[in-house]
Amino acid sequence: MKKKLILLLFPIITWSQSYVGHVGDLPIHLELDIDEDDNNDGSGQRVDGFYFYDSKLISIPLRGVFSQDTITVVDGWFYSEDKVGDAKEVFRLQKTETQLTGVLQLKKEEYAVVLTKTEQDPITSFRNPKLTFKKDSVSIYQDKQLVWFHERFSKTQLFRLGNGYTKAQRTVFNSILDTLHLEDAQGMLDCSSFKLSTVINRIDDHFISFTKYYRVYCGGAHPSYGGIGYTFDLTTLQEVDSIETLYPDVDFFQVLKTKYFDSTDEYQDDCEVFVDESNWQYKRWNLTAEGVLLTPNYPHVMNACEEDYFLSYDEIKN
């Protein structure tokens, strides 16, 4: 009960503010979130945020402290609570009602910083509208074109449907691909390490089925990696979300278990691949020319258990 009373008497106040201005001659956007304990003078409060140079748009996380209107923040990828002042990249800023002024110290060099409050959201209002796609190359599959693009700032790549596909197919699926590509670009610009690759597993008059493999590190103890499968039905003009949509009468877990279960396999035993059916509830899947690739889904710490299993079309006939 006392803990609840303390929380009621001394609430935490958080303020978030965006700024626009310059580091030296380079224009930047910066956003900070500061927690202030309403029961003290605001000293020693934690600061989180990010900034990016307008010419690159790559977000650099910031962490540090706020004390007596002085903000000291460093590159968040290299943050150490007891060594903020010793970092190689340090913002030392004074907060006024409308501005942040001070210096950015980069190793032995110092650059003047002048930033002014803005109501403009740096991500949705400034960065995202600048993301643009540029054509790279064209791949030909059965007299149909896949046109590959990269996003200008993030360099992420993805294809679009080109000549050989109907206007309706291009309209429906290129809109989906635009959205996926934009999400990839934003993710890359927000993370220190964001690697993507696309593998097309089936492409014909009926389906386009592909997997995007990713390895992402946005802070924390370990990177995240895995894949996401996509299948476009060119006949119905629908994205197929579930393999059960195509094969509603097939119990994929049982078919896989019948084919692959091996009680002597230590890997299967450790991962409970064919013991715990819940591992297959959110399975990844993709069509190939010969059959279906299916992959169980595990928590982040068990990514190593995610392995592809193949079933031919003959094995999953209704």
Short mmCIF file of C-alpha atoms in Angstrom, two decimals:
data_model
loop_
_atom_site.label_atom_id
_atom_site.label_comp_id
_atom_site.label_asym_id
_atom_site.label_seq_id
_atom_site.Cartn_x
_atom_site.Cartn_y
_atom_site.Cartn_z
CA MET A 1 0.00 0.00 0.00
CA LYS A 2 2.82 2.41 0.81
CA LYS A 3 4.34 1.87 -2.62
CA LYS A 4 1.06 2.81 -4.27
CA LEU A 5 0.83 5.97 -2.16
CA ILE A 6 4.36 6.96 -3.13
CA LEU A 7 3.51 6.56 -6.78
CA LEU A 8 0.44 8.74 -6.36
CA LEU A 9 2.23 11.46 -4.41
CA PHE A 10 5.31 11.64 -6.61
CA PRO A 11 4.27 11.10 -10.23
CA ILE A 12 6.78 10.81 -13.03
CA ILE A 13 6.49 13.57 -15.62
CA THR A 14 7.82 12.84 -19.09
CA TRP A 15 8.32 15.48 -21.72
CA SER A 16 9.21 14.84 -25.31
CA GLN A 17 10.38 17.51 -27.70
CA SER A 18 11.68 17.67 -31.25
CA TYR A 19 14.32 20.13 -32.42
CA VAL A 20 15.72 21.23 -35.75
CA GLY A 21 18.98 23.07 -36.36
CA HIS A 22 22.66 22.58 -37.07
CA VAL A 23 25.79 20.84 -35.89
CA GLY A 24 28.43 23.11 -37.30
CA ASP A 25 27.20 23.71 -40.85
CA LEU A 26 25.27 20.42 -41.08
CA PRO A 27 21.47 20.46 -40.64
CA ILE A 28 20.06 17.87 -38.25
CA HIS A 29 16.84 16.81 -36.55
CA LEU A 30 16.85 15.69 -32.92
CA GLU A 31 14.25 14.36 -30.52
CA LEU A 32 14.58 13.88 -26.76
CA ASP A 33 12.47 12.19 -24.09
CA ILE A 34 13.21 13.17 -20.48
CA ASP A 35 11.69 11.73 -17.31
CA GLU A 36 11.49 14.24 -14.47
CA ASP A 37 10.57 13.26 -10.92
CA ASP A 38 8.09 15.92 -9.74
CA ASN A 39 9.40 15.56 -6.17
CA ASN A 40 12.93 16.88 -6.76
CA ASP A 41 14.81 19.55 -8.66
CA GLY A 42 15.05 17.52 -11.87
CA SER A 43 18.72 16.66 -11.41
CA GLY A 44 20.18 13.48 -12.75
CA GLN A 45 17.20 12.42 -14.86
CA ARG A 46 17.61 9.96 -17.70
CA VAL A 47 17.45 11.16 -21.30
CA ASP A 48 16.67 9.04 -24.35
CA GLY A 49 16.27 10.10 -27.94
CA PHE A 50 17.82 10.14 -31.38
CA TYR A 51 19.12 12.47 -34.08
CA PHE A 52 19.94 12.26 -37.75
CA TYR A 53 21.78 14.34 -40.28
CA ASP A 54 19.31 15.61 -42.87
CA SER A 55 21.61 14.49 -45.68
CA LYS A 56 21.65 10.83 -44.54
CA LEU A 57 18.45 10.29 -42.47
CA ILE A 58 20.06 7.46 -40.46
CA SER A 59 18.82 7.65 -36.86
CA ILE A 60 21.54 7.63 -34.20
CA PRO A 61 20.17 6.78 -30.74
CA LEU A 62 21.03 9.06 -27.82
CA ARG A 63 21.21 8.34 -24.10
CA GLY A 64 22.41 10.38 -21.18
CA VAL A 65 21.40 12.65 -18.30
CA PHE A 66 19.54 15.90 -17.65
CA SER A 67 20.63 18.07 -14.75
CA GLN A 68 19.83 21.72 -13.97
CA ASP A 69 18.86 22.52 -17.59
CA THR A 70 22.05 20.86 -18.84
CA ILE A 71 21.70 17.86 -21.15
CA THR A 72 24.61 15.51 -21.73
CA VAL A 73 23.92 12.70 -24.21
CA VAL A 74 26.07 10.26 -26.15
CA ASP A 75 25.64 7.80 -29.01
CA GLY A 76 23.26 5.26 -27.47
CA TRP A 77 24.96 2.27 -29.12
CA PHE A 78 28.00 2.97 -26.92
CA TYR A 79 26.23 4.23 -23.82
CA SER A 80 27.75 3.51 -20.43
CA GLU A 81 26.02 5.09 -17.45
CA ASP A 82 29.21 5.86 -15.51
CA LYS A 83 31.20 7.07 -18.54
CA VAL A 84 28.90 9.52 -20.29
CA GLY A 85 31.43 12.33 -20.18
CA ASP A 86 34.23 10.12 -21.53
CA ALA A 87 32.50 9.03 -24.74
CA LYS A 88 33.98 9.88 -28.15
CA GLU A 89 30.74 11.50 -29.31
CA VAL A 90 29.11 13.76 -26.70
CA PHE A 91 26.40 16.42 -26.96
CA ARG A 92 26.66 19.02 -24.15
CA LEU A 93 23.60 21.24 -24.38
CA GLN A 94 21.87 23.97 -22.41
CA LYS A 95 18.08 23.92 -22.48
CA THR A 96 16.09 27.13 -22.69
CA GLU A 97 12.42 27.60 -23.37
CA THR A 98 12.75 27.30 -27.16
CA GLN A 99 16.33 26.19 -27.83
CA LEU A 100 19.12 23.77 -27.15
CA THR A 101 22.58 25.28 -27.56
CA GLY A 102 26.03 23.90 -26.89
CA VAL A 103 28.58 21.67 -28.58
CA LEU A 104 29.00 18.24 -30.10
CA GLN A 105 32.39 16.83 -29.22
CA LEU A 106 33.68 14.27 -31.72
CA LYS A 107 36.94 12.89 -30.33
CA LYS A 108 39.13 16.03 -30.14
CA GLU A 109 36.97 18.25 -32.36
CA GLU A 110 34.08 20.42 -31.19
CA TYR A 111 31.18 21.69 -33.29
CA ALA A 112 28.68 24.36 -32.30
CA VAL A 113 25.11 23.14 -31.88
CA VAL A 114 22.07 25.39 -32.21
CA LEU A 115 18.66 23.71 -32.18
CA THR A 116 15.18 25.21 -32.07
CA LYS A 117 11.93 23.62 -30.94
CA THR A 118 9.66 22.36 -33.67
CA GLU A 119 6.22 20.79 -33.68
CA GLN A 120 7.20 18.84 -36.79
CA ASP A 121 7.71 15.14 -36.14
CA PRO A 122 11.21 14.38 -37.50
CA ILE A 123 10.26 10.89 -38.70
CA THR A 124 6.74 11.10 -40.11
CA SER A 125 6.86 14.71 -41.29
CA PHE A 126 10.46 15.12 -42.45
CA ARG A 127 12.29 11.81 -42.97
CA ASN A 128 9.68 9.43 -44.38
CA PRO A 129 8.43 11.74 -47.17
CA LYS A 130 12.01 11.94 -48.49
CA LEU A 131 12.36 8.18 -48.98
CA THR A 132 12.40 7.42 -52.69
CA PHE A 133 12.84 4.32 -54.87
CA LYS A 134 15.31 4.15 -57.75
CA LYS A 135 15.37 1.48 -60.47
CA ASP A 136 18.29 -0.97 -60.45
CA SER A 137 17.74 -3.87 -62.85
CA VAL A 138 15.21 -6.16 -64.53
CA SER A 139 14.88 -9.94 -64.14
CA ILE A 140 12.94 -12.02 -66.66
CA TYR A 141 10.81 -15.00 -65.61
CA GLN A 142 8.75 -16.74 -68.32
CA ASP A 143 8.57 -13.55 -70.41
CA LYS A 144 7.49 -11.53 -67.37
CA GLN A 145 9.57 -8.79 -65.76
CA LEU A 146 10.50 -8.27 -62.15
CA VAL A 147 11.90 -4.76 -61.82
CA TRP A 148 14.31 -4.27 -58.90
CA PHE A 149 14.54 -0.98 -57.00
CA HIS A 150 16.61 0.35 -54.13
CA GLU A 151 15.58 3.03 -51.65
CA ARG A 152 17.87 6.05 -51.95
CA PHE A 153 18.94 6.51 -48.31
CA SER A 154 18.69 3.02 -46.81
CA LYS A 155 19.86 1.13 -49.95
CA THR A 156 17.29 -1.60 -49.22
CA GLN A 157 16.19 -3.53 -52.33
CA LEU A 158 12.93 -5.12 -53.47
CA PHE A 159 11.27 -5.92 -56.80
CA ARG A 160 8.06 -4.74 -58.47
CA LEU A 161 5.97 -6.42 -61.16
CA GLY A 162 6.80 -5.13 -64.66
CA ASN A 163 5.90 -5.87 -68.26
CA GLY A 164 4.14 -9.18 -68.84
CA TYR A 165 1.86 -8.79 -65.83
CA THR A 166 -1.62 -7.37 -66.26
CA LYS A 167 -2.45 -3.83 -65.21
CA ALA A 168 -4.62 -5.21 -62.40
CA GLN A 169 -1.80 -7.43 -61.11
CA ARG A 170 0.68 -4.56 -61.16
CA THR A 171 -1.77 -2.18 -59.46
CA VAL A 172 -2.62 -4.57 -56.61
CA PHE A 173 0.73 -6.16 -55.86
CA ASN A 174 3.07 -3.23 -56.54
CA SER A 175 1.14 -1.26 -53.94
CA ILE A 176 1.83 -4.05 -51.43
CA LEU A 177 5.48 -4.19 -52.47
CA ASP A 178 5.80 -0.40 -52.13
CA THR A 179 4.55 -0.67 -48.53
CA LEU A 180 6.89 -3.57 -47.70
CA HIS A 181 9.86 -1.74 -49.21
CA LEU A 182 9.07 1.44 -47.30
CA GLU A 183 8.86 -0.53 -44.03
CA ASP A 184 12.23 -2.14 -44.77
CA ALA A 185 13.80 1.24 -45.50
CA GLN A 186 12.47 2.76 -42.28
CA GLY A 187 13.70 -0.24 -40.29
CA MET A 188 17.18 0.01 -41.74
CA LEU A 189 17.39 3.74 -40.99
CA ASP A 190 16.34 3.08 -37.37
CA CYS A 191 18.81 0.27 -36.60
CA SER A 192 22.58 0.04 -36.41
CA SER A 193 22.59 -3.21 -38.38
CA PHE A 194 19.81 -4.20 -40.75
CA LYS A 195 20.52 -6.80 -43.43
CA LEU A 196 17.92 -8.12 -45.85
CA SER A 197 17.91 -10.60 -48.70
CA THR A 198 15.05 -11.77 -50.90
CA VAL A 199 14.72 -15.32 -52.25
CA ILE A 200 12.05 -16.00 -54.87
CA ASN A 201 10.91 -19.60 -54.46
CA ARG A 202 8.13 -19.79 -57.05
CA ILE A 203 7.07 -17.59 -59.93
CA ASP A 204 4.64 -18.64 -62.67
CA ASP A 205 1.26 -17.68 -64.09
CA HIS A 206 -0.49 -18.53 -60.82
CA PHE A 207 1.78 -17.55 -57.93
CA ILE A 208 4.68 -15.39 -56.87
CA SER A 209 6.06 -16.76 -53.61
CA PHE A 210 9.16 -15.31 -51.94
CA THR A 211 10.89 -15.06 -48.58
CA LYS A 212 12.58 -12.03 -47.09
CA TYR A 213 15.41 -13.07 -44.77
CA TYR A 214 16.57 -10.55 -42.21
CA ARG A 215 19.25 -10.03 -39.58
CA VAL A 216 18.55 -6.99 -37.43
CA TYR A 217 20.24 -5.41 -34.44
CA CYS A 218 18.50 -2.45 -32.80
CA GLY A 219 20.21 -2.68 -29.42
CA GLY A 220 19.97 -5.28 -26.68
CA ALA A 221 21.91 -8.43 -26.03
CA HIS A 222 21.54 -10.21 -29.37
CA PRO A 223 20.51 -9.53 -32.97
CA SER A 224 17.24 -10.85 -34.32
CA TYR A 225 17.19 -12.97 -37.45
CA GLY A 226 14.76 -15.08 -39.43
CA GLY A 227 12.49 -14.81 -42.45
CA ILE A 228 9.04 -13.69 -43.57
CA GLY A 229 7.20 -15.48 -46.35
CA TYR A 230 4.90 -13.80 -48.89
CA THR A 231 2.69 -15.41 -51.52
CA PHE A 232 0.70 -13.53 -54.16
CA ASP A 233 -2.12 -15.28 -56.00
CA LEU A 234 -2.05 -13.73 -59.47
CA THR A 235 -5.40 -15.28 -60.37
CA THR A 236 -7.47 -13.98 -57.44
CA LEU A 237 -5.35 -10.83 -56.98
CA GLN A 238 -5.01 -11.65 -53.29
CA GLU A 239 -2.06 -12.01 -50.94
CA VAL A 240 -2.33 -15.49 -49.40
CA ASP A 241 -1.82 -15.17 -45.64
CA SER A 242 -2.12 -18.84 -44.69
CA ILE A 243 -1.14 -22.09 -46.37
CA GLU A 244 -4.41 -23.47 -45.02
CA THR A 245 -6.21 -21.08 -47.38
CA LEU A 246 -4.83 -23.12 -50.25
CA TYR A 247 -5.08 -26.50 -48.49
CA PRO A 248 -7.91 -26.22 -45.93
CA ASP A 249 -8.19 -29.99 -45.31
CA VAL A 250 -4.51 -30.68 -44.65
CA ASP A 251 -3.15 -31.07 -41.11
CA PHE A 252 0.36 -29.88 -41.88
CA PHE A 253 1.73 -30.68 -38.44
CA GLN A 254 0.68 -34.32 -38.71
CA VAL A 255 1.92 -34.66 -42.29
CA LEU A 256 5.29 -33.19 -41.30
CA LYS A 257 5.50 -35.34 -38.19
CA THR A 258 4.77 -38.49 -40.18
CA LYS A 259 7.52 -37.65 -42.65
CA TYR A 260 10.21 -36.16 -40.44
CA PHE A 261 9.82 -37.22 -36.80
CA ASP A 262 12.90 -39.04 -35.50
CA SER A 263 12.99 -39.93 -31.80
CA THR A 264 16.79 -40.36 -31.95
CA ASP A 265 17.43 -36.86 -33.36
CA GLU A 266 18.85 -34.70 -30.55
CA TYR A 267 18.12 -31.49 -32.44
CA GLN A 268 14.44 -32.38 -32.81
CA ASP A 269 14.33 -33.39 -29.15
CA ASP A 270 15.92 -30.17 -27.89
CA CYS A 271 13.63 -27.99 -30.03
CA GLU A 272 10.54 -30.19 -29.51
CA VAL A 273 9.94 -29.78 -33.24
CA PHE A 274 7.30 -32.47 -33.56
CA VAL A 275 6.30 -32.66 -29.90
CA ASP A 276 4.87 -29.19 -29.25
CA GLU A 277 2.37 -28.33 -31.99
CA SER A 278 2.26 -24.71 -30.84
CA ASN A 279 5.67 -24.20 -32.50
CA TRP A 280 3.84 -24.50 -35.81
CA GLN A 281 0.92 -22.21 -35.00
CA TYR A 282 2.62 -19.18 -36.60
CA LYS A 283 4.77 -21.11 -39.05
CA ARG A 284 6.49 -19.48 -42.00
CA TRP A 285 5.70 -21.01 -45.36
CA ASN A 286 6.47 -20.48 -49.03
CA LEU A 287 5.57 -22.20 -52.27
CA THR A 288 8.21 -23.65 -54.58
CA ALA A 289 7.89 -25.23 -58.02
CA GLU A 290 7.87 -28.71 -56.45
CA GLY A 291 6.12 -28.20 -53.13
CA VAL A 292 5.93 -26.18 -49.92
CA LEU A 293 8.62 -25.04 -47.49
CA LEU A 294 7.39 -24.83 -43.88
CA THR A 295 9.29 -23.46 -40.90
CA PRO A 296 8.28 -23.59 -37.22
CA ASN A 297 8.22 -20.42 -35.17
CA TYR A 298 10.10 -20.03 -31.86
CA PRO A 299 10.80 -17.27 -29.34
CA HIS A 300 13.75 -15.01 -30.13
CA VAL A 301 16.18 -16.94 -27.89
CA MET A 302 15.43 -20.15 -29.83
CA ASN A 303 15.91 -18.79 -33.37
CA ALA A 304 18.37 -21.61 -34.06
CA CYS A 305 15.46 -24.09 -33.98
CA GLU A 306 13.83 -22.51 -37.02
CA GLU A 307 14.65 -24.90 -39.85
CA ASP A 308 12.86 -25.40 -43.19
CA TYR A 309 10.94 -28.62 -43.88
CA PHE A 310 9.77 -29.57 -47.37
CA LEU A 311 6.55 -31.28 -48.47
CA SER A 312 5.92 -32.07 -52.12
CA TYR A 313 2.57 -31.23 -53.67
CA ASP A 314 1.84 -34.96 -53.94
CA GLU A 315 2.30 -35.30 -50.15
CA ILE A 316 -0.28 -32.64 -49.35
CA LYS A 317 -2.99 -33.45 -51.87
CA ASN A 318 -6.45 -32.97 -50.37
#
